[in-house]
Short mmCIF file of N, CA, C and O in Angstrom, two decimals:
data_model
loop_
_atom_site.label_atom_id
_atom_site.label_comp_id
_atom_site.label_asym_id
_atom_site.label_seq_id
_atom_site.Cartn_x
_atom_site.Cartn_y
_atom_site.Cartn_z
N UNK A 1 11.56 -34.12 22.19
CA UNK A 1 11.00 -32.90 21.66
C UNK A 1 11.27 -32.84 20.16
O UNK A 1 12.30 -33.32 19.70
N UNK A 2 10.60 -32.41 19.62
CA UNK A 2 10.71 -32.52 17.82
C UNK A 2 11.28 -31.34 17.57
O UNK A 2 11.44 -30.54 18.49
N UNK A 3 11.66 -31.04 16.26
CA UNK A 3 12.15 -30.29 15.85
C UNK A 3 11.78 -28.80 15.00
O UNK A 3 11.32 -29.04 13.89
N UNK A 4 11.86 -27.86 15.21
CA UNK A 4 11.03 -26.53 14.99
C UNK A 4 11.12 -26.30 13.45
O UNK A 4 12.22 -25.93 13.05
N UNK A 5 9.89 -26.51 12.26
CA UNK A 5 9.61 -26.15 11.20
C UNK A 5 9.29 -24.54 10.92
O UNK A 5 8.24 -23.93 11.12
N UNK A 6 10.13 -24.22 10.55
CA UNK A 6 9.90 -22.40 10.12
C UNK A 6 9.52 -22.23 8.68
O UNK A 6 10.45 -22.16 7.88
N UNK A 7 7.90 -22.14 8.11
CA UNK A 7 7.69 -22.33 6.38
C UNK A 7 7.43 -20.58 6.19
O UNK A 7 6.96 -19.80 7.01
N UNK A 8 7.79 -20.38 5.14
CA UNK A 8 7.89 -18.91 4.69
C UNK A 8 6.24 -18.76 4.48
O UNK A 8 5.50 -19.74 4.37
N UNK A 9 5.87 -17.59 4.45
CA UNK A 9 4.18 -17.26 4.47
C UNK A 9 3.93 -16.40 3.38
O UNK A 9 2.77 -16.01 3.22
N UNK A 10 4.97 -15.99 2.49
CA UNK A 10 4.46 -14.85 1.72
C UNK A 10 3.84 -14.93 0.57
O UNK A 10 3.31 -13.94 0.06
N UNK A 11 3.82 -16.45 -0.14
CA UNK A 11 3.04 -16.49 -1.45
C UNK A 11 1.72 -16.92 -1.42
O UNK A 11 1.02 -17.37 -0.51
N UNK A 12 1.54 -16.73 -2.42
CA UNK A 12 -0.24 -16.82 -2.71
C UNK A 12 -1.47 -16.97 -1.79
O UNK A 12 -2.21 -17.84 -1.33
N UNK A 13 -1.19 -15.18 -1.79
CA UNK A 13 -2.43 -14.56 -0.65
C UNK A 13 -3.71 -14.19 -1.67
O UNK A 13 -3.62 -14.09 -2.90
N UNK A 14 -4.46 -14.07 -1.18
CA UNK A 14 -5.44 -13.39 -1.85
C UNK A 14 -6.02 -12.08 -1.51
O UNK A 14 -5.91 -11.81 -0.31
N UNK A 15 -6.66 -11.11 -2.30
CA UNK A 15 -6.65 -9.63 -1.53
C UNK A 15 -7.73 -9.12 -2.42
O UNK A 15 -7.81 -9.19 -3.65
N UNK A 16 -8.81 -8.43 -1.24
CA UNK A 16 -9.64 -7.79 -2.40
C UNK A 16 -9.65 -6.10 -1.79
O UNK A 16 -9.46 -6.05 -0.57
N UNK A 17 -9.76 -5.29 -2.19
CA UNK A 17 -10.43 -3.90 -1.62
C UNK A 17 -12.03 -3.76 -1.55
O UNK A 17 -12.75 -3.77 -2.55
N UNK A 18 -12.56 -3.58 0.02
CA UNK A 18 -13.62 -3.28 -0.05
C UNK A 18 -14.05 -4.65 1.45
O UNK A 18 -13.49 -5.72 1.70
N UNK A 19 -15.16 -4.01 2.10
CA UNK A 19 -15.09 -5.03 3.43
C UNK A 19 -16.82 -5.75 2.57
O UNK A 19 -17.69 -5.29 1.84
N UNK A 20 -16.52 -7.09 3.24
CA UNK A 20 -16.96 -8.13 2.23
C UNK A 20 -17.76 -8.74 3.60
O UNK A 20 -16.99 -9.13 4.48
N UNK A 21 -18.89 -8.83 3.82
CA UNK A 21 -19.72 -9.62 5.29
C UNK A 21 -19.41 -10.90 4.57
O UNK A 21 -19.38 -11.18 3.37
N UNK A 22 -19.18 -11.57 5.65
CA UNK A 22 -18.79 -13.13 6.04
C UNK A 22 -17.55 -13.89 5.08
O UNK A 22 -17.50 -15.05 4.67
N UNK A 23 -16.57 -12.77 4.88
CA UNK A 23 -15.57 -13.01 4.49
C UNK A 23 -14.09 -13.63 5.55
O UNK A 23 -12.89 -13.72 5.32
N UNK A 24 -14.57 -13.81 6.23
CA UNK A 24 -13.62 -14.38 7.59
C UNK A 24 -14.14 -15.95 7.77
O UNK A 24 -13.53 -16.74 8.48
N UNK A 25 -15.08 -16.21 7.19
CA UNK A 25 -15.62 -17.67 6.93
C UNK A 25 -15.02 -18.59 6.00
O UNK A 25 -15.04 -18.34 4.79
N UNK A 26 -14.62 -19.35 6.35
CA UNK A 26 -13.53 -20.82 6.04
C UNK A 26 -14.30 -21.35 4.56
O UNK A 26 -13.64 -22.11 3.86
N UNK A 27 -15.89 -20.89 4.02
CA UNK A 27 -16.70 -21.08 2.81
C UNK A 27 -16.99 -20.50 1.86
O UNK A 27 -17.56 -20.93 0.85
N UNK A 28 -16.49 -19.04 2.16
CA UNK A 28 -16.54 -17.86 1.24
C UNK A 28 -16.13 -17.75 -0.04
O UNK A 28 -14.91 -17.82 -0.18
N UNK A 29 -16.66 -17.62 -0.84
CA UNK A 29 -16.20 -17.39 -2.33
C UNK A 29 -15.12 -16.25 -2.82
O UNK A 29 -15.47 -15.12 -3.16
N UNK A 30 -13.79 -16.70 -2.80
CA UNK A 30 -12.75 -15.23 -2.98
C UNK A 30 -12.16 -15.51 -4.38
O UNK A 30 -11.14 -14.92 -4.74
N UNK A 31 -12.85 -16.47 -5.24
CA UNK A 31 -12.39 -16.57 -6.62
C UNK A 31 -12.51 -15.54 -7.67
O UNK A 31 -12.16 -15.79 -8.83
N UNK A 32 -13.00 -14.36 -7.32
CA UNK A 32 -12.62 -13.11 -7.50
C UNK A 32 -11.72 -11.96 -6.94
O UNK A 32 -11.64 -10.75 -7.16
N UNK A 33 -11.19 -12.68 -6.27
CA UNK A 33 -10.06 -11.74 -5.35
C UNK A 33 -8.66 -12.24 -6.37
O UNK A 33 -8.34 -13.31 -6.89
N UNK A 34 -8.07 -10.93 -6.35
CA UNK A 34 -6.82 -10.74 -6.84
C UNK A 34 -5.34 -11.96 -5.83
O UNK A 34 -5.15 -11.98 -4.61
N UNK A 35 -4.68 -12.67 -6.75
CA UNK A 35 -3.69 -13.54 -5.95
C UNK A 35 -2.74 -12.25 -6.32
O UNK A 35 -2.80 -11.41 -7.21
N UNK A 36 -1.62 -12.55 -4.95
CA UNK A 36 -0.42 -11.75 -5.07
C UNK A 36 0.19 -12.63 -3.88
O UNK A 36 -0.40 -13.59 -3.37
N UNK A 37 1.47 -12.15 -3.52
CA UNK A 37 2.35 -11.89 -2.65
C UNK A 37 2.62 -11.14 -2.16
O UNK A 37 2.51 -10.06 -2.74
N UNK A 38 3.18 -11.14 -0.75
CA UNK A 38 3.46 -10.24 0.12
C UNK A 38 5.13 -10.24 0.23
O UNK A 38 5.92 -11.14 -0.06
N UNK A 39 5.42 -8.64 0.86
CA UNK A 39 4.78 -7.73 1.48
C UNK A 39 3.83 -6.97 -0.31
O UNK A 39 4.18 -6.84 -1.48
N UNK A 40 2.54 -6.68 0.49
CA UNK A 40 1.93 -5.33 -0.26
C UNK A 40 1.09 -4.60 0.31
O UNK A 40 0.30 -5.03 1.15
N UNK A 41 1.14 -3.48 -0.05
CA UNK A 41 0.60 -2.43 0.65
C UNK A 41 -0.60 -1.54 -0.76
O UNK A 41 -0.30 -0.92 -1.78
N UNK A 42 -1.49 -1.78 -0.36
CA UNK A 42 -2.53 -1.45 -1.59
C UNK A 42 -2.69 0.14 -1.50
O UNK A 42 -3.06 0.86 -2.43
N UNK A 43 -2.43 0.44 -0.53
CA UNK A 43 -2.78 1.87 -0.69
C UNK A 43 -1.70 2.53 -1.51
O UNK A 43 -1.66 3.74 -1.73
N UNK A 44 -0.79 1.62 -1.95
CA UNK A 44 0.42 2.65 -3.10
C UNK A 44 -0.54 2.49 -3.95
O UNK A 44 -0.47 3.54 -4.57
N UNK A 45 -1.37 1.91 -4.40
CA UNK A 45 -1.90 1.65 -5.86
C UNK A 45 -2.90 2.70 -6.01
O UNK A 45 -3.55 2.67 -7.05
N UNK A 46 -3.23 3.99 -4.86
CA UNK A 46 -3.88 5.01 -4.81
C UNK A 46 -3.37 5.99 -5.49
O UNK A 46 -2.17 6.06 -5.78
N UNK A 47 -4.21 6.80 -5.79
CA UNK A 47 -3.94 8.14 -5.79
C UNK A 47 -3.29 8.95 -4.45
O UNK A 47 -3.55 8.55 -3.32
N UNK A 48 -2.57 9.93 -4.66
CA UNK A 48 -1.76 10.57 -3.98
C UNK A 48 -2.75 11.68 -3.80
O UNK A 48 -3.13 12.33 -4.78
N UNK A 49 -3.30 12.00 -2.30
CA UNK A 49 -3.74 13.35 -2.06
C UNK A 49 -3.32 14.09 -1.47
O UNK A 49 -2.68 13.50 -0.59
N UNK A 50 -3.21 15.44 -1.30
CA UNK A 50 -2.37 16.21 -0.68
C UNK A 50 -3.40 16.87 0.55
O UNK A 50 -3.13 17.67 1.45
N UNK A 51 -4.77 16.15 0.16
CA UNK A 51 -5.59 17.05 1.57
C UNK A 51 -5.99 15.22 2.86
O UNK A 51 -6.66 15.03 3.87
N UNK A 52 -5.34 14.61 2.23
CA UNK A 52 -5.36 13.69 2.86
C UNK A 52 -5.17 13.97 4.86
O UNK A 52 -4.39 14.72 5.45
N UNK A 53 -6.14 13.11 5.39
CA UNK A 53 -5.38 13.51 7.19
C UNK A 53 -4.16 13.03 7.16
O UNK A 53 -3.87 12.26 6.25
N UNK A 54 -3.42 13.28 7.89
CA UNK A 54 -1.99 13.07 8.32
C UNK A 54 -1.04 13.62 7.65
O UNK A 54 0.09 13.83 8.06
N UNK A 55 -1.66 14.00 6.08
CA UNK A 55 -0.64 14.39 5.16
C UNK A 55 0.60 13.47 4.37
O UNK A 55 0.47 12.48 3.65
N UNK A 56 1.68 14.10 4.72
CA UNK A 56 2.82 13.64 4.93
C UNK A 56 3.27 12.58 5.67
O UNK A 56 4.40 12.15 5.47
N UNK A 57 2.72 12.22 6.30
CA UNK A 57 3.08 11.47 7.50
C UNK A 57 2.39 9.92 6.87
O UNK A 57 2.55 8.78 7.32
N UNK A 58 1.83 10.25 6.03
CA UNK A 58 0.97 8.92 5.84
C UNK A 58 1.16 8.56 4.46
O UNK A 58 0.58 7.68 3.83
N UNK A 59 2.51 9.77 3.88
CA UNK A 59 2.93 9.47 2.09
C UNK A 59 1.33 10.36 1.34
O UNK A 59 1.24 10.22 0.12
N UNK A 60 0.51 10.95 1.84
CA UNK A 60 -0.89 11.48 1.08
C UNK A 60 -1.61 10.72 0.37
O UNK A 60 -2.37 11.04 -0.54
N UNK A 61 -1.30 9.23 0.97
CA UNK A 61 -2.35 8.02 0.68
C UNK A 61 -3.09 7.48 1.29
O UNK A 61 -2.60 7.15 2.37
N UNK A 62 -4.63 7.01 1.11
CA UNK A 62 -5.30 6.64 1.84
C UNK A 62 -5.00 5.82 3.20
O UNK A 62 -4.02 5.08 3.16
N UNK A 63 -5.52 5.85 4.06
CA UNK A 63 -5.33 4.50 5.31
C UNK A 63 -6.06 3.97 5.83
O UNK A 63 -5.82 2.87 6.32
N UNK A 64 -7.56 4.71 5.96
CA UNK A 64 -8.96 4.08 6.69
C UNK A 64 -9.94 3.63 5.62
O UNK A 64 -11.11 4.04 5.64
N UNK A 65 -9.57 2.94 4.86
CA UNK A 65 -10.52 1.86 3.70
C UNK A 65 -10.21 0.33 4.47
O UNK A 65 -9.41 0.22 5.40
N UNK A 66 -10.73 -0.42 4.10
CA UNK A 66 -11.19 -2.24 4.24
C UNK A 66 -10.15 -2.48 2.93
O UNK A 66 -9.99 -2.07 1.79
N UNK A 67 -9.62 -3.32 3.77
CA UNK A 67 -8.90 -4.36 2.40
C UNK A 67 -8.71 -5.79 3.00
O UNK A 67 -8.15 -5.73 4.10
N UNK A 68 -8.97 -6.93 2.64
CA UNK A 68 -9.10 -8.45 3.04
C UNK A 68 -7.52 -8.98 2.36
O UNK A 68 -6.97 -8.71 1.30
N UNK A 69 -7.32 -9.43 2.95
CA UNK A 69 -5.95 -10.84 2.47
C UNK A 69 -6.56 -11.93 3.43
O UNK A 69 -6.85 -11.77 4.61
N UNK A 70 -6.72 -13.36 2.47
CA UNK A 70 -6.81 -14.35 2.71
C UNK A 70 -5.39 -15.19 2.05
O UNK A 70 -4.72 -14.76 1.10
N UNK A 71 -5.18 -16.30 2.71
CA UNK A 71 -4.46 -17.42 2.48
C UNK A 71 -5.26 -18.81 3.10
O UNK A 71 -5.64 -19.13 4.23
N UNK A 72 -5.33 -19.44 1.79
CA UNK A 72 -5.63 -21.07 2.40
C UNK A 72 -3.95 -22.01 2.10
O UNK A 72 -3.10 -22.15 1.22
N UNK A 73 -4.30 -22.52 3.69
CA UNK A 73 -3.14 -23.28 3.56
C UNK A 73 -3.74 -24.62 4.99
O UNK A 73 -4.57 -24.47 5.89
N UNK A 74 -3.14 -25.49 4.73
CA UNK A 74 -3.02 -27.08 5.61
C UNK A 74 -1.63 -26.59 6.43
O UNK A 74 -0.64 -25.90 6.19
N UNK A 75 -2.30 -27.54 7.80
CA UNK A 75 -1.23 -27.94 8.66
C UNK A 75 -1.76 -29.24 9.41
O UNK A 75 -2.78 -29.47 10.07
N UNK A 76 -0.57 -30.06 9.02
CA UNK A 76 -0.87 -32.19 9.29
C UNK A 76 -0.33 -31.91 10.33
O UNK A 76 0.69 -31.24 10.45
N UNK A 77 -1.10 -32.50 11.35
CA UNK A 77 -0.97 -32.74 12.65
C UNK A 77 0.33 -33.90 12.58
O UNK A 77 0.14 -34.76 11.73
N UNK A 78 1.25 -33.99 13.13
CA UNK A 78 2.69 -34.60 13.31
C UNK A 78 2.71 -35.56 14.96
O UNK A 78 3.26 -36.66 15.02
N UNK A 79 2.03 -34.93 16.18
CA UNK A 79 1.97 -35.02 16.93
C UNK A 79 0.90 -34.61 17.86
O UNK A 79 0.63 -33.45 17.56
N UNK A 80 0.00 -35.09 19.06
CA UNK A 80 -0.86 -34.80 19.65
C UNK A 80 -0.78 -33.17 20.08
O UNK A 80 -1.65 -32.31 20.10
N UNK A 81 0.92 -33.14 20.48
CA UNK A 81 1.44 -31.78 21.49
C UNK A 81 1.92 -30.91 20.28
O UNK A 81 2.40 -29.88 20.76
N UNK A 82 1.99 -30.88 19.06
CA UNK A 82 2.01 -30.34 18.39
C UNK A 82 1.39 -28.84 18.39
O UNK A 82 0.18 -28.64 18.45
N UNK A 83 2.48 -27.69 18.30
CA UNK A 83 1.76 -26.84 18.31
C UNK A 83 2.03 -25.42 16.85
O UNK A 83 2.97 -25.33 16.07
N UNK A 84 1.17 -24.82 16.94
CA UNK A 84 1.27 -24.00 15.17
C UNK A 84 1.67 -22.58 15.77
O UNK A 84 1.11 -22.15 16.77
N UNK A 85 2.69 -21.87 15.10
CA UNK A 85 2.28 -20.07 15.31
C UNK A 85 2.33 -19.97 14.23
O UNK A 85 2.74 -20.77 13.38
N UNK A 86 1.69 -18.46 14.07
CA UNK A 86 1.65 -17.63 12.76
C UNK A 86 1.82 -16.32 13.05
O UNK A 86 0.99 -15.59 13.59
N UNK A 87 3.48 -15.85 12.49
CA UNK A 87 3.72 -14.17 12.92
C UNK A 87 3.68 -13.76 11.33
O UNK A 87 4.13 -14.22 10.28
N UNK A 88 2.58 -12.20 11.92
CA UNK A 88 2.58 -11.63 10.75
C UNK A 88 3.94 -10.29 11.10
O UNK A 88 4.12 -9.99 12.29
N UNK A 89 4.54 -9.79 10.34
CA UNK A 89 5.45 -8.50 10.26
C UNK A 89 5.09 -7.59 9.24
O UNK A 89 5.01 -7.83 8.04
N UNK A 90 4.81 -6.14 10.02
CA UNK A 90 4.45 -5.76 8.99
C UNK A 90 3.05 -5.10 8.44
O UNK A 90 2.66 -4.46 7.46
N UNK A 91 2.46 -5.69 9.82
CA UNK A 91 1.00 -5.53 9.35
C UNK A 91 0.20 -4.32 9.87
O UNK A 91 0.04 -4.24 11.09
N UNK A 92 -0.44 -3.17 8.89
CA UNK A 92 -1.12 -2.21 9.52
C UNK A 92 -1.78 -2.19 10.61
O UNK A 92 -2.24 -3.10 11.31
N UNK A 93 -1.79 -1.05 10.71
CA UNK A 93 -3.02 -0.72 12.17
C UNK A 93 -4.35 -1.04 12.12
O UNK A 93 -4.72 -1.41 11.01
N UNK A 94 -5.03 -1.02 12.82
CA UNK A 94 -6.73 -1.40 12.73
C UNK A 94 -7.02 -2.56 11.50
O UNK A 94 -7.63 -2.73 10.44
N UNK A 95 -6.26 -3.10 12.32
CA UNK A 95 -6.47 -5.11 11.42
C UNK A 95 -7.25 -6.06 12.46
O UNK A 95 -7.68 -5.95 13.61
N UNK A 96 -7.23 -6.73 11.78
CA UNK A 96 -7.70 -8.14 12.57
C UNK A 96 -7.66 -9.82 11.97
O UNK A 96 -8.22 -10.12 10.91
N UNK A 97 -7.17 -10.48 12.53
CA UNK A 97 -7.12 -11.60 12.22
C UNK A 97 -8.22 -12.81 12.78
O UNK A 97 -8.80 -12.97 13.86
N UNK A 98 -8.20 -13.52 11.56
CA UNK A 98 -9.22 -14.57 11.83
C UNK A 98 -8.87 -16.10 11.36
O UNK A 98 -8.01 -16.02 10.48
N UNK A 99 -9.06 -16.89 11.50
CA UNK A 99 -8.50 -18.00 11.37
C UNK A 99 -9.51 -19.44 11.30
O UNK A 99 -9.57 -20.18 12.29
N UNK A 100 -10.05 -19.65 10.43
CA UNK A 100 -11.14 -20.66 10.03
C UNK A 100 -11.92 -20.26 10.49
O UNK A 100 -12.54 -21.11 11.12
N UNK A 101 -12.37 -19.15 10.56
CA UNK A 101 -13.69 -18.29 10.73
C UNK A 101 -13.79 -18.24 12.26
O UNK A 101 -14.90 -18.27 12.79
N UNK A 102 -12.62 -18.18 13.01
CA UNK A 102 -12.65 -17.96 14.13
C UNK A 102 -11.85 -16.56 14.50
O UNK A 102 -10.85 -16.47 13.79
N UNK A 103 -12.01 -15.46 15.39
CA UNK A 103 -11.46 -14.46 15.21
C UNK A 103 -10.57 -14.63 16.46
O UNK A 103 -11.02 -14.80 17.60
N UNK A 104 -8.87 -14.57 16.02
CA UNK A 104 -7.72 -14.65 16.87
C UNK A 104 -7.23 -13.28 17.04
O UNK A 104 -6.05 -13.35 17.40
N UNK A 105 -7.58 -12.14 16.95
CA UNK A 105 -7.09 -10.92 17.45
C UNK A 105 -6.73 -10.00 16.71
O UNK A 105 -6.66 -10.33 15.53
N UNK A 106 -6.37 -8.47 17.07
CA UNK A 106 -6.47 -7.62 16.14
C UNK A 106 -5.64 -6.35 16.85
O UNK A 106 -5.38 -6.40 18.05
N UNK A 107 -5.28 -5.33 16.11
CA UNK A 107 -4.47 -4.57 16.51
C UNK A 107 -5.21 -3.29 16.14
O UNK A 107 -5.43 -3.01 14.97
N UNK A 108 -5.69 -2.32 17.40
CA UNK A 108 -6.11 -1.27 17.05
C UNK A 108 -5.36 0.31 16.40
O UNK A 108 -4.28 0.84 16.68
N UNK A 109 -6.06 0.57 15.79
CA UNK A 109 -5.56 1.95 14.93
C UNK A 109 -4.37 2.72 16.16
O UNK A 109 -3.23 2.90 15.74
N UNK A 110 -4.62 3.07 17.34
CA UNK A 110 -3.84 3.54 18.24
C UNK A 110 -2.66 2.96 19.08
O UNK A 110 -1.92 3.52 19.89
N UNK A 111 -2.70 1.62 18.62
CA UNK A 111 -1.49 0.69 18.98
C UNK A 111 -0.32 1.05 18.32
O UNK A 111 -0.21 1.53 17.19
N UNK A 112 0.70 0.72 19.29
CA UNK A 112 2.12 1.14 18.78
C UNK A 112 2.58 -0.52 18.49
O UNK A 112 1.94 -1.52 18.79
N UNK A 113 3.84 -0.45 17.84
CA UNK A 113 4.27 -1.17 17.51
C UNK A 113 4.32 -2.66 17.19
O UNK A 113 5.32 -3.15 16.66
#
């Protein structure tokens, strides 16, 4: 049995605000998307409203806008039985993940934890 590689995930993501059709596609042009690192949370970069829903509860910053983070990254096959995870921590509600333009799952707005 080989031995378990744990690589850190947090640098150079890419992130744009705003939902982008066929941006989950492995060909997409994101050379206008902002690079950063994670953790970030774009909605600090809002304005603060006080008639916001939830209020308080949500800091009086937005939460139901589109925002994309991409990362391109390689993984060399080592072995036939070779196998990959990818844990995100951290990650808002009503997301979804996709993965070479294939869609691996998503967490709805009413999901706990």
């Amino acid at each position: 049995m080989g031995s378990r590689v744990i690589m850190p995930f947090r640098t150079d993501w890419k992130f744009v605000e705003g939902n982008y059709t066929g941006a989950e596609k492995t060909d997409y042009n994101d050379g206008h998307w902002r690079s950063l690192h994670l953790p970030h949370d774009w909605s600090i970069e809002k304005s603060f409203d006080p008639d916001m829903p939830y209020g308080g509860n949500q800091a009086y910053l937005p939460r139901w806008a589109v925002g994309w983070y991409r990362k391109h990254f390689n993984v060399k096959p080592s072995s036939p039985k070779q196998r990959v995870y990818i844990q995100f921590d951290g990650v808002h509600s009503n997301s979804e993940v996709w993965l070479n333009g294939h869609f691996v799952g998503k967490r709805d707005r009413c999901q706990s934890g």
